[in-house]
Structures are given as C-alpha cells and as structure tokens.
XYZ file of C-alpha atoms in Angstrom:
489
model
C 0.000 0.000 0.000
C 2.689 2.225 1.141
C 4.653 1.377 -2.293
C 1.344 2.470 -4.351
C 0.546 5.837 -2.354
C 4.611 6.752 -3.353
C 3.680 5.946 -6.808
C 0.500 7.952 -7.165
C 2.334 10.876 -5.893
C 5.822 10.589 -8.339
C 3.208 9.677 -10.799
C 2.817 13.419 -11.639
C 6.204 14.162 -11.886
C 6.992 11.235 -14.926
C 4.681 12.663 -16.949
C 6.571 14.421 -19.889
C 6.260 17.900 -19.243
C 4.333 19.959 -22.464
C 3.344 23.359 -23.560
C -0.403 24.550 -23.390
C -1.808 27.427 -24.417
C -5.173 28.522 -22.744
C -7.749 30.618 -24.306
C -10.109 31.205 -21.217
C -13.589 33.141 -21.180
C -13.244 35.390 -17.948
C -16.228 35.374 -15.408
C -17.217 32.150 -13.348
C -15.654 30.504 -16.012
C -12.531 31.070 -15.227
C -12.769 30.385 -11.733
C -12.767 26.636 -12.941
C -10.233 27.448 -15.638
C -7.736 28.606 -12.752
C -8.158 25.230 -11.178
C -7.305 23.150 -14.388
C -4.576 26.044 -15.087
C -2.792 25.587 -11.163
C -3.130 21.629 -11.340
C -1.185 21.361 -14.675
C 1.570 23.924 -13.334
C 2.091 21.671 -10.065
C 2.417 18.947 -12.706
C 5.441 20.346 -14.579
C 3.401 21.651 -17.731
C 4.280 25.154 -18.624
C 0.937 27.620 -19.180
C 0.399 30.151 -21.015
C -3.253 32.336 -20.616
C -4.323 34.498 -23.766
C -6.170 37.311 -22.118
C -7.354 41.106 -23.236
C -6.255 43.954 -21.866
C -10.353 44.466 -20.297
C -9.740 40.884 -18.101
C -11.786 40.876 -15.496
C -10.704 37.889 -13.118
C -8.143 36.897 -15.525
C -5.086 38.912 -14.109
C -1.692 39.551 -15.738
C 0.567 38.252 -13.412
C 0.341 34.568 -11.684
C 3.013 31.872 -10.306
C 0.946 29.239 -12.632
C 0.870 30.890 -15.880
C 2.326 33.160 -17.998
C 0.294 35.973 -19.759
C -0.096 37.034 -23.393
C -2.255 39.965 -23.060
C -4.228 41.003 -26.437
C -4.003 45.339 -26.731
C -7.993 44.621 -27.628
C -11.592 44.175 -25.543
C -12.939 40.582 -25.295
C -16.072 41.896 -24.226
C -15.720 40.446 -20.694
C -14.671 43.022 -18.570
C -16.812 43.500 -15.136
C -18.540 46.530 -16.576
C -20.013 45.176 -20.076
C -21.053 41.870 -18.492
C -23.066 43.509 -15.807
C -24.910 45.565 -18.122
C -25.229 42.367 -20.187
C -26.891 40.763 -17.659
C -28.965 43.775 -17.082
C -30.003 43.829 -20.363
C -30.835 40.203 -20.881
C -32.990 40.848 -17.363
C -35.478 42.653 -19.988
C -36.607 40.363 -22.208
C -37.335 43.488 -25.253
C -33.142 43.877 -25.003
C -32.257 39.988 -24.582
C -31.366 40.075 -28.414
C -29.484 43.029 -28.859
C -27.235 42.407 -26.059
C -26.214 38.367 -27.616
C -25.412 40.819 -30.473
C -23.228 43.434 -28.866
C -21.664 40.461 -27.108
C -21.001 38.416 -30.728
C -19.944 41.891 -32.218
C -17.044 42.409 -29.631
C -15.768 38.604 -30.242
C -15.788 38.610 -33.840
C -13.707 42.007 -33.980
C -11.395 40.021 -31.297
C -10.600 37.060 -33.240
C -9.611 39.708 -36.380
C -7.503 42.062 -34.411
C -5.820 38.812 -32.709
C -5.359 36.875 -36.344
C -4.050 40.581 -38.148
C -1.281 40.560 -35.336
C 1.371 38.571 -37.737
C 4.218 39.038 -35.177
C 2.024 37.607 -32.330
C 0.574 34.744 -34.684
C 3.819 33.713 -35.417
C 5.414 33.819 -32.079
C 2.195 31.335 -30.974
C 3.993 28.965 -33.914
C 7.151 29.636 -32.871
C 6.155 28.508 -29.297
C 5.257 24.959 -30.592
C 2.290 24.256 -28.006
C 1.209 20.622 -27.052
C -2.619 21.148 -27.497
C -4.875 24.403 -27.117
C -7.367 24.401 -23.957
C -10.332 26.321 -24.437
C -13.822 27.238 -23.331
C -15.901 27.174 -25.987
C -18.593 29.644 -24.932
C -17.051 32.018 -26.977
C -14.984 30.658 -30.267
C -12.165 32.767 -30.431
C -9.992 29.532 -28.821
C -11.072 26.844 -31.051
C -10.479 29.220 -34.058
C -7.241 29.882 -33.035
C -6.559 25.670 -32.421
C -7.689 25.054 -35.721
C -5.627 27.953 -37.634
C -2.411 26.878 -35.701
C -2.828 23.581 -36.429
C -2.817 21.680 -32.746
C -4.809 19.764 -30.960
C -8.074 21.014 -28.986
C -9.295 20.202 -25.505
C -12.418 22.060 -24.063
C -13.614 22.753 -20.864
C -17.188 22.677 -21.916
C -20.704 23.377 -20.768
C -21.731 25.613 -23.288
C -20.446 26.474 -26.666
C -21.363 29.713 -28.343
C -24.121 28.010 -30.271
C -25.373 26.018 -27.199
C -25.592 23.150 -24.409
C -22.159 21.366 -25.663
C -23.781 17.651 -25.802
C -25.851 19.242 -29.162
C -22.800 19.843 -30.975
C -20.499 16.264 -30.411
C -23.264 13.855 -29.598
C -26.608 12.685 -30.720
C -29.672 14.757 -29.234
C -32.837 12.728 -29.427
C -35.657 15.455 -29.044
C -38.052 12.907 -27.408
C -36.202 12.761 -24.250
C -32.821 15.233 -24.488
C -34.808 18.812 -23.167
C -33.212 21.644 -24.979
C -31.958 24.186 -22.836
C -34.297 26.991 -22.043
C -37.407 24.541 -22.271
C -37.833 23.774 -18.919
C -38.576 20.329 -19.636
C -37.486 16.829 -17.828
C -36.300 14.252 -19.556
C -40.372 12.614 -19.108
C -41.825 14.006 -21.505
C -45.444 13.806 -22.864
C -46.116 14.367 -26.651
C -46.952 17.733 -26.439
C -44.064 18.698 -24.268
C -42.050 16.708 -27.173
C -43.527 19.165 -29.411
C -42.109 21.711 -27.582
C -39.005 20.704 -27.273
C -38.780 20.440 -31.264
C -40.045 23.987 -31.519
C -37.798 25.304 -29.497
C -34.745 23.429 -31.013
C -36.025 25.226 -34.274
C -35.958 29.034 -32.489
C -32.987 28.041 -30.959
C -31.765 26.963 -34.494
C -33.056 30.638 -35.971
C -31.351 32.496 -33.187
C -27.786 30.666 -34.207
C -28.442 31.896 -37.555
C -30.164 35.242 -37.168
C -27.365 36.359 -34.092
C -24.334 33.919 -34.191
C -23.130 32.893 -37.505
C -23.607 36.544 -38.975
C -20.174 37.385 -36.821
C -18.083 34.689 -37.589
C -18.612 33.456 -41.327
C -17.196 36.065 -43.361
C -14.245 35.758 -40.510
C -13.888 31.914 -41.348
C -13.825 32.315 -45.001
C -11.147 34.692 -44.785
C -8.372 32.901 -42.435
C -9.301 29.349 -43.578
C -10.789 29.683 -47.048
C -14.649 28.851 -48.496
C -13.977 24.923 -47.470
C -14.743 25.378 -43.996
C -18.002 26.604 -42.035
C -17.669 27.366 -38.422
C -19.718 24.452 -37.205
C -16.612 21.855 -37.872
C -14.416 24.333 -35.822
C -15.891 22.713 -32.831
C -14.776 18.818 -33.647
C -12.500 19.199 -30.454
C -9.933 16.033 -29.897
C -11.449 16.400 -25.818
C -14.618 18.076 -24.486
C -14.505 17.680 -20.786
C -17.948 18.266 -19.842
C -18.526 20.095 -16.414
C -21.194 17.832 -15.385
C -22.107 13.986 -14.412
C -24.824 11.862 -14.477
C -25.702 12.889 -10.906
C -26.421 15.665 -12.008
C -27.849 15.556 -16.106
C -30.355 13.649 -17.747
C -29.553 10.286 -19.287
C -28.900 10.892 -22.584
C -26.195 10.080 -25.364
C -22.633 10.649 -25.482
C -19.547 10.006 -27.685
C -16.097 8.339 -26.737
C -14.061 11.781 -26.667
C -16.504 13.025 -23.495
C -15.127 12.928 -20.621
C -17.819 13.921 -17.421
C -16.125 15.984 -14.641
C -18.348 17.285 -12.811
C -17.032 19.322 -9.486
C -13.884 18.491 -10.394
C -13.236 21.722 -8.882
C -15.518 20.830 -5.240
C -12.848 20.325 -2.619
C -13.337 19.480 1.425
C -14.366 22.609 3.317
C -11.220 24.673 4.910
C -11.766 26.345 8.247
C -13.891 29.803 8.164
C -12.280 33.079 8.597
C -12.539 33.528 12.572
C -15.303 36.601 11.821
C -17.585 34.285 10.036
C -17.100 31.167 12.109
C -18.136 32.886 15.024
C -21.477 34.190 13.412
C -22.286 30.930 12.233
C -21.430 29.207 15.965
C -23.563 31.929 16.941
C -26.648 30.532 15.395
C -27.028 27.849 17.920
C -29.198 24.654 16.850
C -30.874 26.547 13.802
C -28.021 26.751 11.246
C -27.484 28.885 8.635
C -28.624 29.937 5.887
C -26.259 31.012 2.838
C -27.234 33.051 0.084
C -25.884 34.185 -3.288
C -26.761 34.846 -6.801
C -23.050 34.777 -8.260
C -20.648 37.016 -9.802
C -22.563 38.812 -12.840
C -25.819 39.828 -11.034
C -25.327 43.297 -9.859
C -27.480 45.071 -7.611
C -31.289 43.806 -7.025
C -34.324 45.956 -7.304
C -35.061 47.965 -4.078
C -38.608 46.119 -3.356
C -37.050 42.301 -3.873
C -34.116 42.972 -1.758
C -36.467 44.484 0.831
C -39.071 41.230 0.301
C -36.138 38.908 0.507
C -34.563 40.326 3.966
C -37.612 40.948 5.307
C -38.701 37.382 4.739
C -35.659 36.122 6.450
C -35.798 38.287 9.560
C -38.631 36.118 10.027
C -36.564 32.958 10.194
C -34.802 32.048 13.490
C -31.836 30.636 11.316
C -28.582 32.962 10.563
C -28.129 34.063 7.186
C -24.836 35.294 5.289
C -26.176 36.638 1.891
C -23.466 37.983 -0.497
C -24.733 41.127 -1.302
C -24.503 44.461 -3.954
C -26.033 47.617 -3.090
C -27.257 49.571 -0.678
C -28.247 48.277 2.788
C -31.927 47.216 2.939
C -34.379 48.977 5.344
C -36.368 45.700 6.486
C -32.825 43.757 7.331
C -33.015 42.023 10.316
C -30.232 41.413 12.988
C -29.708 37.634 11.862
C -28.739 38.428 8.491
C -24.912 39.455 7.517
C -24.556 41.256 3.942
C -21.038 40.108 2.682
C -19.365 41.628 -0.781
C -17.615 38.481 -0.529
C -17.587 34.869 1.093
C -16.030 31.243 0.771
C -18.755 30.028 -0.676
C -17.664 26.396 -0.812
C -16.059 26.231 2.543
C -19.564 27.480 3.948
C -21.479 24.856 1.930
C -19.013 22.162 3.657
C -19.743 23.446 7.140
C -22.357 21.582 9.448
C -24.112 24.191 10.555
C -25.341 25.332 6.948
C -29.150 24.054 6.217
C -29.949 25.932 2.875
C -28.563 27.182 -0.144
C -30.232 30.280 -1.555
C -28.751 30.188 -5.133
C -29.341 31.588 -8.896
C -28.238 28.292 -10.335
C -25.156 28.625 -11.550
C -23.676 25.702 -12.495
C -20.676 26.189 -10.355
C -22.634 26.671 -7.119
C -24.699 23.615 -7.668
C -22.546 21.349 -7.592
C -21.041 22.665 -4.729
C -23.777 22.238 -3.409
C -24.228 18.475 -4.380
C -20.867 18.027 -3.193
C -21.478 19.037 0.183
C -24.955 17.884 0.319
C -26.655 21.127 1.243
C -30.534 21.268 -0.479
C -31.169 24.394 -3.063
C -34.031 27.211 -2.788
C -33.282 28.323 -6.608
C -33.938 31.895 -7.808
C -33.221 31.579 -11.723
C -32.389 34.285 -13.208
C -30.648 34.004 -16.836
C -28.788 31.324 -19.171
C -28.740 28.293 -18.055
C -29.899 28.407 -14.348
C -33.494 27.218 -14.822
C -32.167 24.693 -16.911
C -29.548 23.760 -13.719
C -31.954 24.479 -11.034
C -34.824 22.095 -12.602
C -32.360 19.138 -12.106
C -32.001 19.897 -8.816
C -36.128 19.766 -8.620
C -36.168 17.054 -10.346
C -34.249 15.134 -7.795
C -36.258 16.236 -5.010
C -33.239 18.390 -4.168
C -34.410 21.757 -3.883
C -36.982 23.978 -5.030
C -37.578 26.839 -7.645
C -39.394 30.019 -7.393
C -39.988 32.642 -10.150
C -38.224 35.285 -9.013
C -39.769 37.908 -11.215
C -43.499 36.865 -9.145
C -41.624 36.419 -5.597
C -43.034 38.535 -2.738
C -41.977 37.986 0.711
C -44.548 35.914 1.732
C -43.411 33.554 -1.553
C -39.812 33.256 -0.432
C -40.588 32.625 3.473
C -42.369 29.966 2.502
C -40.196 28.204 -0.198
C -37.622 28.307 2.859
C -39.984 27.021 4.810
C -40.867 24.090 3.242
C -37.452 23.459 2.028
C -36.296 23.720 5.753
C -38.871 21.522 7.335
C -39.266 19.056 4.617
C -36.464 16.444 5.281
C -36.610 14.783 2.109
C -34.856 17.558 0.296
C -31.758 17.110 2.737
C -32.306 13.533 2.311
C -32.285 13.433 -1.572
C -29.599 15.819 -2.018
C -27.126 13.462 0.720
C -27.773 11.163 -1.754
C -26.673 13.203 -4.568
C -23.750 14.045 -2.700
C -23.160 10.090 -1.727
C -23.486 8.799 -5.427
C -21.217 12.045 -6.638
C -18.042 11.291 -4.555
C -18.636 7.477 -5.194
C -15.898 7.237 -8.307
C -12.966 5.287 -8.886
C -10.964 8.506 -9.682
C -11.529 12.058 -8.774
C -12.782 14.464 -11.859
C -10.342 16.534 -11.708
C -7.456 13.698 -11.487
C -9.377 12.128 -14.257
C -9.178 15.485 -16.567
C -5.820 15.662 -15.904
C -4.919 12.022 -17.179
C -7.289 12.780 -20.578
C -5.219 16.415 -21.370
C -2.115 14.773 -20.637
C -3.179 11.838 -23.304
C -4.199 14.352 -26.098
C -0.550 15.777 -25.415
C 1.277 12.393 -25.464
C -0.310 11.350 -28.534
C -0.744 14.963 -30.173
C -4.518 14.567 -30.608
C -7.059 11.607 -29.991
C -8.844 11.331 -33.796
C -9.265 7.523 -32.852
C -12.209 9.419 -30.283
C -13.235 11.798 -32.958
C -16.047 11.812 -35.501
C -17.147 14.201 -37.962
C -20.685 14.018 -36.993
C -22.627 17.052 -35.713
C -24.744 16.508 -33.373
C -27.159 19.315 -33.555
C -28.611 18.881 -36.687
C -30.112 15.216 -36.120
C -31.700 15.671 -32.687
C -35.122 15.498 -34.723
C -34.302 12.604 -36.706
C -35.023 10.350 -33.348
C -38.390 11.716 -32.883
C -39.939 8.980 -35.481
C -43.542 9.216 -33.316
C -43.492 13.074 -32.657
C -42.327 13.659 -36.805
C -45.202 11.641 -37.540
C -47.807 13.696 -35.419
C -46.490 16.793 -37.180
C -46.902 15.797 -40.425
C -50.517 14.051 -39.736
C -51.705 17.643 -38.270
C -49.871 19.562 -41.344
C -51.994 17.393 -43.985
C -54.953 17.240 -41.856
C -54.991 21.255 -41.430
C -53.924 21.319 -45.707
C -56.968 18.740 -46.156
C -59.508 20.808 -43.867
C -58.609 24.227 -44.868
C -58.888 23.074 -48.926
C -62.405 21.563 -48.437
C-alpha cells in the first residue's frame, strides 16, 4: 500500500512535461479554468493564458501561468457583463445584447489573427494542445488555424448546451436548454421541445453565424463553415450523471463534474463565530453569483424581510445599498467562501441563482437548493435539482416575501430535500478517480499522442436531434396534412 501511495504521488512528476496554451472566457468561467490552469503547473506543464487587456478575473501576473495579453476588448470586462446581464434581465433587449456580445468577439478574433508578429510567435512557441472554453470561439479558431490539438472545458459552446454539438440529441427525451422540460416528456411537451430546437436553431443563424462566417472564409478559405471548428480532440464536460439527464454521449466526453468541489477549509474567525452563533438553527447562505449586480429595491427588501422572520442565521453575499427591512440575523457580505460554507455543518440551505458552479457545490457538500433563476442556463440547472427532489424553484420575477418565506420554509422543514440531495452528494463522490485527477490524465493523453482522432467523428450533433423523434415527426406531419386537407375543403 505504502509502495502504491509513493507511486500515485511521483506519478505526476513522470509525466513528460508539455506546452499549453489557454484561451479562457473570464467570469465564473474562469474560476474553474484557474483550477485546471494551477493543477497542470504543479504537474510540470508550462501555461500560457491568452487574455485582453479588459480581463476581469483573468489577471496579468500569476506563479501558474504566464500571460499574453491582447491590446484589444474581449467583451468580458466587469462593466459590459453587468450591463449584459442587465439587459438580458429585460426580455425586449435579450437580443441586442447576444449581439453586442457576438460583435465584440468577432472584432477580437480579427484584431488577434491581423497581429502577424504575435501569430507567429504562438507557432514559434510549438504548443502541445490548445485548452479552451468554448462559450465564446475565439480559442477553437485559433486551435484550428495553428494547427494543434483542442481540448475544451465545456458546458456551453457559443451556439449552445455542448452535448448538441459532439453527440446525438434525441428530441423525445434530451430537453433543450431553455425549455424547462425533464427528460419525461409527454407528446406535447415533445412538441415543444422540437419547436424550441427550431428558435434556438433561428437564433444561431439570425445572431451567431452573422459574426463569424465572413471571418472563417477569410483565415481558412470557403472549405470550412464554423460548425466543424468545434470537432475538439477532448470536451470535458462540467457535469455527471448525478447531475444531467440520461442521454447520449460520444467516446471523446469525458464527465467531470465538481472536479473543482474540494473538502471545506476552516472559516475566517469573523464568520465562524457568526455561524457558531446561530445555535441549533443553522445557517442559511445566500448568493446569486458574480454577474448579477445590484437587485431591485422592493425584492431585496421582500427577501430580507422574509428572512428576519426565520430564526436561522443568514450570510447573503450582497450588492447595493443596505436594505431597510434587514433584520439582525442576516450578515450582507461583498464576498464569502462560498464552498467552505457549503461544507460546514451548521449550513441548512442554499439560496442560489443556479449557476452551475454553485450547484454542484452544493451536491458536493450535500446542502438542499431554494433556486432563484435568473438568466442562461440556471433554470435549466436548477430544474435538475427539482427534479431530484433536491431543492426547489421560485420565479423570481413573481416572488413577494410571503413567496420566499415559505419556499424556505418548506425546504427547511421538509427532510426529504436534505435527504435526496445526501444522496446526490453520496453517489457524486462514489468514483474510482476524482474528476479533476481524471481530466488531468485525458489532457495529458491528447498531449502524449498529439490529438485523440481515434475518439473523434465528424458528426454534428445538432442537426439530427429530430431525426429520433420517429412518433413526434409523424404527429407533425398528420396535423400539417390534416390542417392542408380541412382548410382546402
């Protein structure tokens, strides 16, 4: 035993040591990112970040990484995003802000491709394989003109969920994000699901591939379409089947989901002692993540009024000004350990947007969800967590206090959500390798054998979600020639 620990331990220092260049999207997705970025550096790979001069989180100077700092905006600096979010918040703006957003990448990926001298020095460099989130394209582009291998760190793409562009998406039972749908689904939910996979399709065309084609067909010639920039050697997926839907996959996809949970760390003394303070009630933690800026005066003054009712503690990270109706068991933070709370005994709820970061913390520690959805994918995330009998979901643009006292309350006093999500939390940590040790072993493969093709396919798997639907095809083409054969008579 003692001979195998030694092993795993030197095991990281055999490995060959390689070159990777990282083209990150800034936000909560780098947070994860970071943790990929700081395990490779401990295992003798030498980083380098791409980043623009706007970074947000992403900053120039780090013992894990070295920087290459574009003189351009990405689009992702703390100041556009919030109004992004603010914009997509009112549904009349949602479209014009994916289009500003677009806009700023697609003038990013031509100011970083008409920089000769820096294109060159990234081929001078000779990198093992690119690693990329693919919720913006500017990284796989950049794999594909350079000529080197591609690993994502994937739940979304730019055109979507990341499962619809690798693997088959059968309609009947695959819920397309934004549907609000379970994989049990009746045939008129099934018809949903297909008509929203066709807006979903229009929106790709009417506010995506506007940006980019003209950009393809200029660094890589009329022969390629920006769809088959995305055949990635490695797309490791930040979820599991703890927490998706059963649905289809393909040999490069690898699941790691909370690869980046790790045991709780002891609290700063300040907010130890608040939460020791709340006796045999617990705690109750609240946040709704990095992008959401302040709240509208009458919901913050709903939500703190609702828990001054509570005899539980709350920490709620918090922007703005100071609420009139908080009570004296509630502590506004700018900022808080979020994870390291999660793992601490005292803490009996999670008040959370649904991002996908803080759920599975959450599953990882075990601590049941009262989800307030806001944008992207958080109903998508926080409808899982329903699903499971994990949590619950309230409509936050309906919520009044009386709503959100008693979604705690029933969340509180209802053990079965505790119960289910322990369960979550059981079957998550119950794997013969750790996700994160796991994603490691898969980026170090694509580098020892400069690619995995023997994974790959050249299927997309967007375009034949439909094709599964044999039963549901059928319906729509019976009421199409019934309505034809009605209306002509």
């Amino acid at each position: 035993t003692g001979f195998a620990q030694l092993f795993c331990w030197l095991c990281p220092m055999l490995v060959h040591a390689g070159k990777v260049l990282v083209f990150p999207v800034d936000g909560s997705h780098w947070v994860n990112m970071n943790v990929i970025i700081q395990e490779l550096h401990l295992r003798g790979h030498q980083v380098s970040v791409v980043r623009s001069t706007d970074s947000w989180y992403i900053k120039e100077s780090s013992p894990f990484y070295t920087s290459i700092t574009l003189d351009m905006e990405s689009g992702f600096d703390e100041d556009f995003l919030t109004a992004f979010i603010a914009e997509l918040l009112d549904i009349q703006k949602g479209g014009m802000s994916v289009w500003k957003l677009q806009k700023k990448q697609s003038k990013l990926i031509e100011g970083l491709f008409e920089n000769k001298e820096l294109i060159q020095s990234l081929k001078d460099a000779e990198y093992d394989l690119v690693l990329t989130d693919p919720a913006t394209p500017t990284g796989a582009i950049l794999a594909q003109y350079l000529k080197l291998p591609l690993v994502f760190n994937v739940r979304w793409t730019s055109q979507g969920e990341g499962h619809f562009s690798i693997a088959p998406s059968p309609l009947s039972y695959v819920p397309i994000v934004g549907s609000e749908l379970s994989d049990k689904m009746s045939f008129f939910e099934r018809l949903l699901n297909v008509l929203i996979f066709g807006f979903a399709e229009h929106q790709i065309a009417q506010y995506l591939l506007p940006h980019y084609e003209n950009l393809i067909e200029k660094y890589f010639g009329p022969d390629t379409d920006y769809l088959s920039i995305f055949q990635a050697d490695l797309w490791l997926m930040r979820v599991d089947f703890v927490f998706e839907f059963p649905r289809p996959t393909m040999p490069n996809v690898i699941y790691m989901g909370g690869f980046q949970c790790k045991p709780a760390k002891p609290l700063p003394q300040h907010l130890e002692d608040f939460v020791q303070s709340s006796g045999e009630h617990g705690v109750i933690l609240m946040s709704l993540g990095t992008l959401i800026g302040e709240l509208p005066p009458d919901l913050a003054e709903a939500i703190t009024a609702a828990f001054a009712k509570l005899p539980q503690k709350v920490i709620w990270r918090y922007i703005g000004d100071r609420p009139g109706t908080l009570g004296n068991n509630t502590l506004l933070v700018d900022w808080m350990p979020q994870s390291d709370l999660l793992g601490h005994p005292k803490i009996k709820l999670f008040v959370a947007h649904g991002g996908t970061n803080g759920v599975q913390e959450a599953i990882y520690h075990g601590v049941p969800i009262l989800g307030l959805p806001l944008v992207f994918d958080q109903h998508d995330n926080l409808l899982r967590i329903k699903e499971r009998g994990a949590g619950k979901v309230i409509d936050v643009f309906t919520m009044n206090e009386d709503i959100f006292f008693q979604g705690i309350m029933e969340v509180l006093t209802d053990p079965s959500y505790g119960v289910n999500m322990q369960r979550l939390s059981r079957l998550h940590r119950d794997q013969p390798i750790k996700p994160l040790d796991n994603a490691l072993f898969w980026i170090e493969f694509v580098m020892r054998h400069k690619g995995a093709a023997h994974l790959r396919t050249d299927f997309v798997g967007v375009f034949v979600g439909i094709i599964y639907c044999r039963r549901l095809c059928c319906g729509i083409l019976v009421s199409f020639f019934l309505v034809f054969f009605f209306t002509k008579v």
